XYZ file of C-alpha atoms in Angstrom:
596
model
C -31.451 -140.311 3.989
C -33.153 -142.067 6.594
C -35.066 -145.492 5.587
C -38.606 -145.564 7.178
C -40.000 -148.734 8.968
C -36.183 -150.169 9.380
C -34.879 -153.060 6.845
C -32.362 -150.335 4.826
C -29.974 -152.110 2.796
C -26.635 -153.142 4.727
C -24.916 -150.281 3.063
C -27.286 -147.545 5.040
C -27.182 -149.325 8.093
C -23.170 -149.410 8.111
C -23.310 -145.741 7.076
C -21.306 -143.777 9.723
C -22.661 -140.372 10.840
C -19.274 -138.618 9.842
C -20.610 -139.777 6.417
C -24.242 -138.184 7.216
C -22.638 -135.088 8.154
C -20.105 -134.926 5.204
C -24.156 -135.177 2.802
C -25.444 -132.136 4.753
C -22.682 -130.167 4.081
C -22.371 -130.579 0.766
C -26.116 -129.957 0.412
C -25.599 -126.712 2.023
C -22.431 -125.816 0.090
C -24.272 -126.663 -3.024
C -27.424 -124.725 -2.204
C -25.169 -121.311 -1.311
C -22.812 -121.982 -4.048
C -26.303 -121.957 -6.557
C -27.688 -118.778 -4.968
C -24.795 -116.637 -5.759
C -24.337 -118.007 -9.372
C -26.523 -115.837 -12.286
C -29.923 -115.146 -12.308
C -30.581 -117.676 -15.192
C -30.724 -115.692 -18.811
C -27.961 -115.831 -21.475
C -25.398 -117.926 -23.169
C -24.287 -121.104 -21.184
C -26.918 -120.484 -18.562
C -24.527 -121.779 -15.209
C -27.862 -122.245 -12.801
C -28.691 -125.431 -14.837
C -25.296 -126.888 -13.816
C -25.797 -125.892 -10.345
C -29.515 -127.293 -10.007
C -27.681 -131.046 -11.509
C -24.990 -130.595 -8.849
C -27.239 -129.858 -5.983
C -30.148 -132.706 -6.478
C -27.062 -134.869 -6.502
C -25.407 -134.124 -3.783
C -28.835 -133.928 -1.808
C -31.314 -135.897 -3.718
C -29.031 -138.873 -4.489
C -27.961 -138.997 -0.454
C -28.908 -142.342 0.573
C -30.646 -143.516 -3.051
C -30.356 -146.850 -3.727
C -32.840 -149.143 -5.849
C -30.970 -152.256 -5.153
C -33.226 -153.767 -1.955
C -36.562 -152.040 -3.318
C -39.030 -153.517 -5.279
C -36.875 -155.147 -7.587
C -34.966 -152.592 -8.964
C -31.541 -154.450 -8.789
C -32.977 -156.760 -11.818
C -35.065 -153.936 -13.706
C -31.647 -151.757 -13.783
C -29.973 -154.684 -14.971
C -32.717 -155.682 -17.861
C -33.312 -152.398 -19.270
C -29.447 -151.129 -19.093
C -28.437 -154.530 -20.791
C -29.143 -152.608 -24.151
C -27.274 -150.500 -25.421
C -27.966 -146.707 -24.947
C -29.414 -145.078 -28.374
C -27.609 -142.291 -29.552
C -29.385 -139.676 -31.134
C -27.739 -137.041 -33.927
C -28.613 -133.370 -34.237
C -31.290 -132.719 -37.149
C -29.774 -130.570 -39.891
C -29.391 -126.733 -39.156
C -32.418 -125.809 -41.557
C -34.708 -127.889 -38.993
C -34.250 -125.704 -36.004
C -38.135 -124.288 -36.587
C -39.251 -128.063 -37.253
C -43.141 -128.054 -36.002
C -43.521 -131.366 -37.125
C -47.563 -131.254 -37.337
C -47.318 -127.983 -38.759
C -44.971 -128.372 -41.893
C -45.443 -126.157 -44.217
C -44.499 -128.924 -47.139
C -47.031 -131.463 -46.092
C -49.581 -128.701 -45.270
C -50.292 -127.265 -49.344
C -51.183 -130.904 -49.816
C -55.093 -130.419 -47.714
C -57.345 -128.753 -49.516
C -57.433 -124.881 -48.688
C -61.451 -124.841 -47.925
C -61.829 -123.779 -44.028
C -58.212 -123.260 -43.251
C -57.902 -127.373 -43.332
C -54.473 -126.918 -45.271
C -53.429 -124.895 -41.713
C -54.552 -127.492 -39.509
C -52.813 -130.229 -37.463
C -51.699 -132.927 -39.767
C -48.816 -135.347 -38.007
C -46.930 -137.434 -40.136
C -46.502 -141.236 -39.408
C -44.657 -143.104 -37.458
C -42.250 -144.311 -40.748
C -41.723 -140.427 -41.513
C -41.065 -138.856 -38.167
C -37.622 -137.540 -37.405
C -35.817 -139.011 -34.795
C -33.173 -136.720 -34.094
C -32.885 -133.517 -32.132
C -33.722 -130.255 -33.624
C -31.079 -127.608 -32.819
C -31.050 -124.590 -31.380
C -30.076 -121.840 -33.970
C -26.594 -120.109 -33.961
C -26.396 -117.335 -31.133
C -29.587 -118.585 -28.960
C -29.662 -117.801 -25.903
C -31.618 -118.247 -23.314
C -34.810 -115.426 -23.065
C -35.074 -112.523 -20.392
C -36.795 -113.119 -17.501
C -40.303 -112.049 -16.952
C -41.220 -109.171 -17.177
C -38.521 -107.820 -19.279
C -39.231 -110.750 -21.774
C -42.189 -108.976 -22.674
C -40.818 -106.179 -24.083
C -37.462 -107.478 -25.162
C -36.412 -110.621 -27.292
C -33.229 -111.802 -28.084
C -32.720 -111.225 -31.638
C -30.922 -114.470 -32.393
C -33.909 -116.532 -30.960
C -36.578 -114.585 -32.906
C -34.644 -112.866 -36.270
C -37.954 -111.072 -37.269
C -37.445 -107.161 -37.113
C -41.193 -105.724 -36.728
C -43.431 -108.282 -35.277
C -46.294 -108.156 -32.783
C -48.406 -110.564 -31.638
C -50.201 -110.994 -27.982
C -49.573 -108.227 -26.797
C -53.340 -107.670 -25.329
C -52.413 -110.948 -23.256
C -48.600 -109.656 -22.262
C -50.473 -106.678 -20.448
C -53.327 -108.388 -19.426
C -50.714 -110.146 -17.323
C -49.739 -107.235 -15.202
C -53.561 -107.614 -14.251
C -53.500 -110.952 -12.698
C -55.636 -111.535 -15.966
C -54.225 -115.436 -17.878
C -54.646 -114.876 -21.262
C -53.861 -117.790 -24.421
C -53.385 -116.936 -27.688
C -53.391 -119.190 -30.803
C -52.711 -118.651 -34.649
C -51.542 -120.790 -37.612
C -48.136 -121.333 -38.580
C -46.641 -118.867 -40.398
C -44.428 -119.568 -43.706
C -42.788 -116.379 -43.182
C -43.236 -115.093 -39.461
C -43.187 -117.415 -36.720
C -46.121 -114.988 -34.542
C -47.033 -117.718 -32.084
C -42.894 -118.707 -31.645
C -42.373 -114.955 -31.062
C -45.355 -114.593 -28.413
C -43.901 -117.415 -26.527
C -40.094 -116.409 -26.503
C -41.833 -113.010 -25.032
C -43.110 -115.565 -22.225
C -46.691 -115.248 -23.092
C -49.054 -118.609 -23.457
C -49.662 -119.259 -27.419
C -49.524 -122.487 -29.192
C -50.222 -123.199 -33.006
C -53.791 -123.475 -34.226
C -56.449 -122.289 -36.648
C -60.072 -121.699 -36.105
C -61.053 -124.182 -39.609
C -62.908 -127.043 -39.262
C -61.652 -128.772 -36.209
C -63.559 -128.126 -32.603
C -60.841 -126.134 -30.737
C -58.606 -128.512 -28.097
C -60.869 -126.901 -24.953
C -64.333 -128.098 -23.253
C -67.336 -126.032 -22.967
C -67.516 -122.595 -20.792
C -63.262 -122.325 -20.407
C -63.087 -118.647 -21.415
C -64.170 -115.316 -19.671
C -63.413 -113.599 -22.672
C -62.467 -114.509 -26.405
C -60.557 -111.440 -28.577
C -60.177 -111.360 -31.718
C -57.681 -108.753 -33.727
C -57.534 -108.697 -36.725
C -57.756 -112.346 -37.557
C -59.762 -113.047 -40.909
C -61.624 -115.240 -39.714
C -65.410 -115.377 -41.942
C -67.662 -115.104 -38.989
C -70.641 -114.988 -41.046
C -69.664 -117.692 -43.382
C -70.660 -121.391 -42.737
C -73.937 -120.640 -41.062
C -72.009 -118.998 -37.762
C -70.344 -122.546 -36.924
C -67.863 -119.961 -35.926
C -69.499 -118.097 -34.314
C -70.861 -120.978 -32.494
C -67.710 -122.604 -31.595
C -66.513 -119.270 -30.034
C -69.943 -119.712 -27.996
C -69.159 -123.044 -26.843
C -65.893 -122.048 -25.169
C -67.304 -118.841 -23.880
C -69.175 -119.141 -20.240
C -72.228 -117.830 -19.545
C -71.510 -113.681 -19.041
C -68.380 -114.182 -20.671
C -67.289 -111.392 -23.157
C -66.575 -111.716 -27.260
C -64.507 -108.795 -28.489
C -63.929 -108.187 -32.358
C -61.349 -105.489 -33.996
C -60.851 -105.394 -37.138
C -62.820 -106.342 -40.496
C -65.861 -105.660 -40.683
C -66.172 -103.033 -37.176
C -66.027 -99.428 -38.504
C -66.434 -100.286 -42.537
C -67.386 -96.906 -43.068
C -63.991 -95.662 -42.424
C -61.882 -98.275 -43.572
C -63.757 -100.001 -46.544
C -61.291 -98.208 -49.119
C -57.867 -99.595 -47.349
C -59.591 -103.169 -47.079
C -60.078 -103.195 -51.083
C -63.772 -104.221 -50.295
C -67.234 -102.847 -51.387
C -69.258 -100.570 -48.679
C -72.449 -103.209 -49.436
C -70.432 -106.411 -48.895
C -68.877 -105.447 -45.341
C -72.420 -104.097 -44.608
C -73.863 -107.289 -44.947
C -70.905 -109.337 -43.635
C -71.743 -107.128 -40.021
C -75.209 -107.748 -40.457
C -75.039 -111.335 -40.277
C -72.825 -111.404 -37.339
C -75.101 -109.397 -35.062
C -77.827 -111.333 -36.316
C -75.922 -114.907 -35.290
C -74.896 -112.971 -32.133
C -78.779 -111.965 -31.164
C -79.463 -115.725 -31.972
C -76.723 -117.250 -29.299
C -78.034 -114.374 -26.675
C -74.992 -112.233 -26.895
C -75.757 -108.623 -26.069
C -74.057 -105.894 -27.603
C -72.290 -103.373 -25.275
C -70.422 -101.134 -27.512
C -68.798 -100.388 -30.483
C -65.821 -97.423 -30.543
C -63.149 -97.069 -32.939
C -62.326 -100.616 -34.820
C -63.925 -102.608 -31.686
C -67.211 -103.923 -30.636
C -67.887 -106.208 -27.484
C -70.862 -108.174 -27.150
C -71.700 -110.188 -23.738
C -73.078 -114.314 -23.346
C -76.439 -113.695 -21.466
C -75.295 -115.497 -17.836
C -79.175 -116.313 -18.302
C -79.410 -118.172 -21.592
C -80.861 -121.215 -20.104
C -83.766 -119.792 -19.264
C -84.926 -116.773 -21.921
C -85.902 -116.988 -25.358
C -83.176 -115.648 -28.011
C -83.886 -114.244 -31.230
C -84.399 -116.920 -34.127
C -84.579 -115.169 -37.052
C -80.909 -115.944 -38.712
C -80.550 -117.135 -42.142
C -81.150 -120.638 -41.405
C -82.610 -121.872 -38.592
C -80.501 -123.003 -35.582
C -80.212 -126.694 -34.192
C -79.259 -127.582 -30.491
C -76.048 -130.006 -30.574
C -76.926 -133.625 -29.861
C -75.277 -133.705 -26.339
C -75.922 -137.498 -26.328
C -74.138 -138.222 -29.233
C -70.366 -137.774 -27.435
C -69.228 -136.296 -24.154
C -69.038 -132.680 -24.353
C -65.370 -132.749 -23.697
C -64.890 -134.799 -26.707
C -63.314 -132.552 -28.781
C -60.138 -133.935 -30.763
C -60.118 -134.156 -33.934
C -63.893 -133.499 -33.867
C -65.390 -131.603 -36.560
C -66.759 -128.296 -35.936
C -70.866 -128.361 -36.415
C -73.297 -125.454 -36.981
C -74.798 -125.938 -34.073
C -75.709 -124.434 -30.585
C -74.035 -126.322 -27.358
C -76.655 -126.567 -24.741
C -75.984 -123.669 -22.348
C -75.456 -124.295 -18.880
C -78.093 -125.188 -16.346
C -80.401 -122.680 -14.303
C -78.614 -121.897 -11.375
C -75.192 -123.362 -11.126
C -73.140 -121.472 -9.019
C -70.787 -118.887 -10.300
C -67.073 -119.370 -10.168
C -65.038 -116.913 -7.720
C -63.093 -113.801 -7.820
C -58.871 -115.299 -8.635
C -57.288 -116.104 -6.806
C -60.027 -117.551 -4.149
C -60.916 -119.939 -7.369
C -57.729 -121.129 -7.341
C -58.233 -123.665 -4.345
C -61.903 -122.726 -4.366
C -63.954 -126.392 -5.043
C -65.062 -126.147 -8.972
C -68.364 -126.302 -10.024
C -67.841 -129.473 -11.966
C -66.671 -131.132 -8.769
C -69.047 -129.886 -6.826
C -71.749 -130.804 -9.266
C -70.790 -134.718 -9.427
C -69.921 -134.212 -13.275
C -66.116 -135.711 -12.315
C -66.754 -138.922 -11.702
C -64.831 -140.321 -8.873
C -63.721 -136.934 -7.643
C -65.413 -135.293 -4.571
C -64.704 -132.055 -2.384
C -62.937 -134.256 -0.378
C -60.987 -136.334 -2.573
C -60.288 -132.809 -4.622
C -58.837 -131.025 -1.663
C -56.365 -134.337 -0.623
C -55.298 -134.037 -4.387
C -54.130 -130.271 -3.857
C -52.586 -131.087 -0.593
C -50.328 -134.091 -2.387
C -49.472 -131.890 -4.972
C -48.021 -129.337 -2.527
C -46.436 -132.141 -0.559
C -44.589 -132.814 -3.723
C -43.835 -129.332 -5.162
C -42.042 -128.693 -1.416
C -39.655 -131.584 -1.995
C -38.756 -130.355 -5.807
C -37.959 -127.434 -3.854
C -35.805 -128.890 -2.050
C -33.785 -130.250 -4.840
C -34.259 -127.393 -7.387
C -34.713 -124.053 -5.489
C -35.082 -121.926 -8.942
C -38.902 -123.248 -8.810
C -39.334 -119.688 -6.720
C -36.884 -117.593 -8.497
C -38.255 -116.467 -11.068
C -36.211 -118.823 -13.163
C -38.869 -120.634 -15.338
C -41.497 -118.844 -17.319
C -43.027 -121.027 -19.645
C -43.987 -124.255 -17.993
C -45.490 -127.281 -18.849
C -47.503 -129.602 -17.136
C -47.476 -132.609 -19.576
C -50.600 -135.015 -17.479
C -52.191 -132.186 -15.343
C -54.837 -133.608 -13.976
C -56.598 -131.363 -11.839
C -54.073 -128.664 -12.277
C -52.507 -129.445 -8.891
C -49.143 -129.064 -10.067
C -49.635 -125.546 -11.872
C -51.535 -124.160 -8.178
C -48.943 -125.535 -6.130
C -46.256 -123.543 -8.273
C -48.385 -120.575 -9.180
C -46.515 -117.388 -9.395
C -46.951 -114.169 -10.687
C -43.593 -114.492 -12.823
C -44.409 -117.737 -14.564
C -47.405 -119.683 -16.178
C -48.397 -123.366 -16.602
C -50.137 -125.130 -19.863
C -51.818 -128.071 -18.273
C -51.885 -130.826 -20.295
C -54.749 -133.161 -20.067
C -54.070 -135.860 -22.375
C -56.671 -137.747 -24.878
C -55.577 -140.585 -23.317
C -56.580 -139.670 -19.586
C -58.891 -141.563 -17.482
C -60.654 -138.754 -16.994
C -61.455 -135.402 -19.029
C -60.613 -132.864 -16.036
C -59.561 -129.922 -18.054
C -62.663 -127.874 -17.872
C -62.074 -128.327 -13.889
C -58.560 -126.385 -14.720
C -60.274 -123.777 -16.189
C -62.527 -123.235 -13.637
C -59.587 -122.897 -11.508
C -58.337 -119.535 -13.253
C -55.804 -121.943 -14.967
C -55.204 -122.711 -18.864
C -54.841 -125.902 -20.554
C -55.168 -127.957 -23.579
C -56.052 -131.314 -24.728
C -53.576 -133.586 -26.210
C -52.384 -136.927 -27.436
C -48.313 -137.390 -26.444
C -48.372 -140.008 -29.363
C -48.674 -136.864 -31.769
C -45.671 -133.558 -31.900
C -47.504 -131.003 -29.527
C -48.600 -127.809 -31.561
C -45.897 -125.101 -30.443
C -42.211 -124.422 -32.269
C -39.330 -125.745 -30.979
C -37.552 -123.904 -27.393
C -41.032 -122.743 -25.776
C -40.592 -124.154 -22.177
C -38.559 -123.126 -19.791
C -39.522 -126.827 -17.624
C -41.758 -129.671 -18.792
C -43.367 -131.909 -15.369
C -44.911 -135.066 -16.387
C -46.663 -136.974 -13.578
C -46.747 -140.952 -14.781
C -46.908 -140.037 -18.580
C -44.901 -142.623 -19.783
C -46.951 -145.220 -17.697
C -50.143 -143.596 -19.260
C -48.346 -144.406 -22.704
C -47.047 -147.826 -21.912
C -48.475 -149.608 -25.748
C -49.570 -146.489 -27.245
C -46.515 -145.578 -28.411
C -42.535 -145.019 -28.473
C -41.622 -143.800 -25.257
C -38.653 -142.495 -27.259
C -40.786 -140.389 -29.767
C -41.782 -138.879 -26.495
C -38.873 -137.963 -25.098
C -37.963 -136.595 -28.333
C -40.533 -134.461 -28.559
C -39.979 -133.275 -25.422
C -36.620 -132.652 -25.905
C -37.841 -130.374 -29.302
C -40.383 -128.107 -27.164
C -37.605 -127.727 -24.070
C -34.892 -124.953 -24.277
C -31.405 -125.362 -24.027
C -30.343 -125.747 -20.446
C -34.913 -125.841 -19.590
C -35.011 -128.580 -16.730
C -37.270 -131.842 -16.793
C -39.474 -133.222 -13.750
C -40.380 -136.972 -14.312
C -42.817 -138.718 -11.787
C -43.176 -142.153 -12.542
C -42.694 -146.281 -11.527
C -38.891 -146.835 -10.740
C -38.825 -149.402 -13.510
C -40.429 -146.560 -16.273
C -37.795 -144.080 -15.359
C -34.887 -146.085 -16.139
C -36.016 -147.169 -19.358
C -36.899 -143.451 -19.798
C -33.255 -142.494 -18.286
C -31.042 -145.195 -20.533
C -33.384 -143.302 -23.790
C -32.405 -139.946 -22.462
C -28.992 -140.735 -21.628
C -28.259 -140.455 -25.630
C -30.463 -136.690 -26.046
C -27.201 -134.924 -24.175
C -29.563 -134.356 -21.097
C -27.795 -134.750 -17.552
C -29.824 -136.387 -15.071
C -30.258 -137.567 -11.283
C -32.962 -140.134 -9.907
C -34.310 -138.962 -6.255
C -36.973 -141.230 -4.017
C -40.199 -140.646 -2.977
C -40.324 -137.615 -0.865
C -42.037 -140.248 1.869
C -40.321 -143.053 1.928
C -37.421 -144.597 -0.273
C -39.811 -147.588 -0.095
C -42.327 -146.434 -2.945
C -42.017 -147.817 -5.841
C -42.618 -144.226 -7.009
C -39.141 -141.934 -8.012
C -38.647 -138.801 -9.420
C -35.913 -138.024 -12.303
C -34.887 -134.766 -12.773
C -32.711 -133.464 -16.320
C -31.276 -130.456 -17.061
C -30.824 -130.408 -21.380
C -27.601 -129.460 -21.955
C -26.553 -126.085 -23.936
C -26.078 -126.697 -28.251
C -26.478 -125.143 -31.115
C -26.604 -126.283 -34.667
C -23.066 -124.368 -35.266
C -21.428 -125.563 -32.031
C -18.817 -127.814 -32.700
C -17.827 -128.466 -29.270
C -21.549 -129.334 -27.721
C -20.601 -131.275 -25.496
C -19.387 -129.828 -22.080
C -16.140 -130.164 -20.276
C -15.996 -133.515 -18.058
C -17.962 -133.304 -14.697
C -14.866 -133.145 -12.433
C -13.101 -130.332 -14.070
C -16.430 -128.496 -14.122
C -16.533 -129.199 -10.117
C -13.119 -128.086 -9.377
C -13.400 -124.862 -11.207
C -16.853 -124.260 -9.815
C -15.597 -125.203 -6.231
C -12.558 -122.909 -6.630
C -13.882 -119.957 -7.872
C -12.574 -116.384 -7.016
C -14.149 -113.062 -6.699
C -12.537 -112.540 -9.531
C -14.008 -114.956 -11.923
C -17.534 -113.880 -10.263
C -16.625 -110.404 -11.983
C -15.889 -111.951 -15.011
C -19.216 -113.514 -15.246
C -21.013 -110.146 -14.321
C -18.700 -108.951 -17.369
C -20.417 -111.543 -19.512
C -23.762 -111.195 -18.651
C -23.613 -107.442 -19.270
C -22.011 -108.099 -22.531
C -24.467 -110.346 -23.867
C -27.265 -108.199 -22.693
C -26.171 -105.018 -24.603
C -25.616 -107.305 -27.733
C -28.715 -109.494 -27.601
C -31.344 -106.646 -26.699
C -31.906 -105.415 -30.322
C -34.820 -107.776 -30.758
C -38.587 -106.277 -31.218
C -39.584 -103.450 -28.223
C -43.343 -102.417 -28.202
């Protein structure tokens, strides 16, 4: 690799071009070697091998930290340590959802679903080992077959359903994002996401949902017991903060169509009757129009012009505006959920665009100066860096584009540069804008046509175990520096990754090999690369590919490097067919799971 501006090292500047020559081949007989390996689904998934190989026989061309910034001593200070070691978690802990367990759950009271909501246990009780994989996982179909098949091992529920109104809303270019508690029995939302469909764990109780105001086009609702009418409509009135202006509110289930189905819901014709009542009555009262009703469904509509018409008033109890200046709107975790109306938007803000044009299209929040700092201008250089540096993971990892990763995770999205730089059809992004963020830009991500969350990376994130297929984290652990472990971290990324799920770190040279000598002991392989513009910035980029283990596997740990190499390097047409052999094997074995 060529060192910009002259003063390379003494090594680079002796290097002979025979050398430079030797680098490019390899790179090349790396990159062919990866294309004809498997697709990427199954038992001892190869391509994650092949990715490790390839960034370091093309990434690590040229890398040396020695004469830049330092690095010589930082290497030296943070590798003088010893390298933790970290044990597998017992077998029964390979559904561990740490904020989520079921144990420490039953002791919240039960009163608005509190019992079901997040509560993290503290830094003295928090495992610090990594949770399995269960015996026989293997890695999930690829989109779109995932949606309609699930390997039975990963998921061993046989009749389960769950999302499915956002698995074929996907076909439509539509993003849907469902939630639900944890269940003691089924894992729904673990299910939804092994189909490669965006879910995480949550509960409509008494907790303000992890999203800013106006994120949603449309909020469903099947099925879900929740007591709409209960509580003066704070539900009700949650849904409408999340819901834009024209957005859409959709309801099956209890109480639509009582009249047919009061005798199978055990419930008196006079108490669903009035349970319906009250919920068109909150729904006139947050100027929702009702469009229809058919069958077991009714859709009602958020006036696009609340701001500036009257809406019905006469509710139970009278409703109160929300005291905007008592927090920023976006202040939402942990908060608890009011019965109260959230201001609706101004008169006249402009109207997001058709997706994908709102993809790149400038947001209204940017455009309206509620951002502070960020302009048109700065906004569009912010995309443009993004897809400066999603061309040189690319180059390293050319599965980005292959359909190989479906769940993704952006872990400090920002913007959401990274997620429209690798959009695709074939996977999907949760951007991650954490509580501890400068700025509260995840209501510009929606805007976008893109889904997020907030989140604090001190705390387990709210999904099971093995639900992304690739975690990116742009300066996280820098973001984190005295907030907490940067091990507890890495754990918990390591519990939300799947086996043989690949690892993007963007960071300072000297945060990423503290972070590498942590995840040197989490069986994770892992190459350092430069700065895509210069070797220079004190900016790198480590990239980990979590090995393949399971909680029965006695032999985890795979065969040393160089035999790996040779056989790879050798291979016939023959052992190509035995591969084939494999994969068809394991996909006539492994397809039993759920089929819609």
């Amino acid at each position: 690799m060529a060192i910009k501006g002259g003063g390379g090292s003494a090594e680079n500047r002796g290097r002979s071009p025979l050398a430079m020559v030797v680098a490019v081949g390899l790179c090349c007989f790396f990159y062919l070697l990866g294309a004809w390996q498997r697709s990427g689904y199954g038992k001892g998934d190869s391509i994650a091998m092949a990715v490790n190989r390839q960034t370091a026989a093309c990434g690590g061309v040229g890398l040396s930290f020695e004469t830049h910034h330092g690095g010589a001593g930082v290497e030296n200070e943070t590798m003088a340590a010893p390298a933790p070691e970290f044990a597998a978690c017992a077998a029964a802990m390979a559904d561990h959802t740490p904020c989520h367990d079921q144990e420490r759950a039953m002791r919240f009271p039960r009163e608005n679903m509190v019992y079901r909501e997040r509560h993290c246990p503290g830094d003295g009780e928090r495992l610090r080992c990594l949770v399995p994989a269960p015996p026989g996982y293997v890695t999930p179909f690829p989109w779109p077959r995932s949606r309609d098949y699930v390997p039975f091992a990963n998921a061993p529920y046989k009749s389960l359903t769950v999302a499915s109104l956002g698995a074929y809303l996907d076909a439509r270019g539509v993003i849907a994002m469902s939630f639900a508690p944890r269940d003691s029995h089924e894992a729904q939302v673990q299910f939804a996401l092994e189909r490669g469909v965006p879910a995480f764990i949550g509960v409509l109780g008494s907790i303000k949902l992890p999203f800013p105001p106006r994120s949603f086009d449309m909020v469903h609702c099947s099925r879900c017991l929740i007591p709409w009418s209960a509580n003066g409509g704070m539900y009700m009135m949650e849904i409408d903060r999340v819901l834009r202006a024209g957005g859409y509110w959709v309801l099956s289930g209890p109480p639509i169509n009582w009249r047919t189905n009061h005798k199978a819901w055990e419930r008196t014709e006079a108490d669903l009757a009035a349970e319906q009542q009250l919920i068109e009555e909150y729904a006139a009262m947050l100027c929702w129009e009702k469009l229809a009703e058919m069958g077991e469904a009714a859709v009602w509509r958020k006036r696009p012009d609340a701001a500036v018409v009257s809406c019905p008033t006469a509710t139970p109890a009278p409703p109160r505006t929300c005291d905007a200046a008592a927090a920023s709107p976006d202040d939402v975790w942990y908060k608890k959920m009011e019965p109260c109306i959230t201001p609706p938007q101004a008169a006249g803000e402009v109207m997001l665009r058709p997706f994908p044009e709102r993809l790149t299209a400038v947001p209204p929040r940017v455009a309206a100066g509620e951002v502070p700092g960020l302009t048109g201008e700065s906004y569009a250089e912010e995309n443009a860096r993004w897809e400066r540096h999603v061309a040189a993971y690319r180059k390293v990892n050319y599965r980005l584009d292959a359909g190989r990763y479906r769940n993704i995770m952006d872990m400090n999205a920002g913007v959401g540069g990274f997620a429209a730089a690798v959009f695709s059809p074939k996977s999907w992004v949760m951007n991650v804008v954490p509580t501890a963020a400068e700025l509260s830009t995840l209501g510009v991500v929606y805007e976008r046509g893109l889904i997020g969350i907030f989140h604090d990376w001190c705390e387990a994130f709210s999904t099971y175990p093995r639900t992304y297929d690739l975690i990116h984290g742009n300066g996280v652990f820098t973001l984190y520096k005295d907030k907490c472990k940067m091990e507890d971290i890495l754990l918990e990324m390591d519990r939300i990754l799947r086996p043989e799920g690949t690892v993007i770190l963007r960071d300072d040279i000297e945060v990423l090999l503290k972070v590498q000598r942590i995840a040197s002991g989490m069986r994770w392989k892992m190459i350092m690369a430069n700065h895509e513009d210069s070797p220079h910035i004190p900016e790198k980029v480590l990239y980990a590919v979590k090995r393949y283990w399971t909680a029965d596997d006695k032999s985890s740990e795979p065969e040393p490097e160089p035999e790996k190499m040779k056989k790879k390097a050798g291979s016939s047409s023959q052992e190509r067919s035995s591969e084939e052999e494999e994969e068809s094997t394991a996909s006539s074995s492994e397809e039993k799971g759920s089929e819609e």
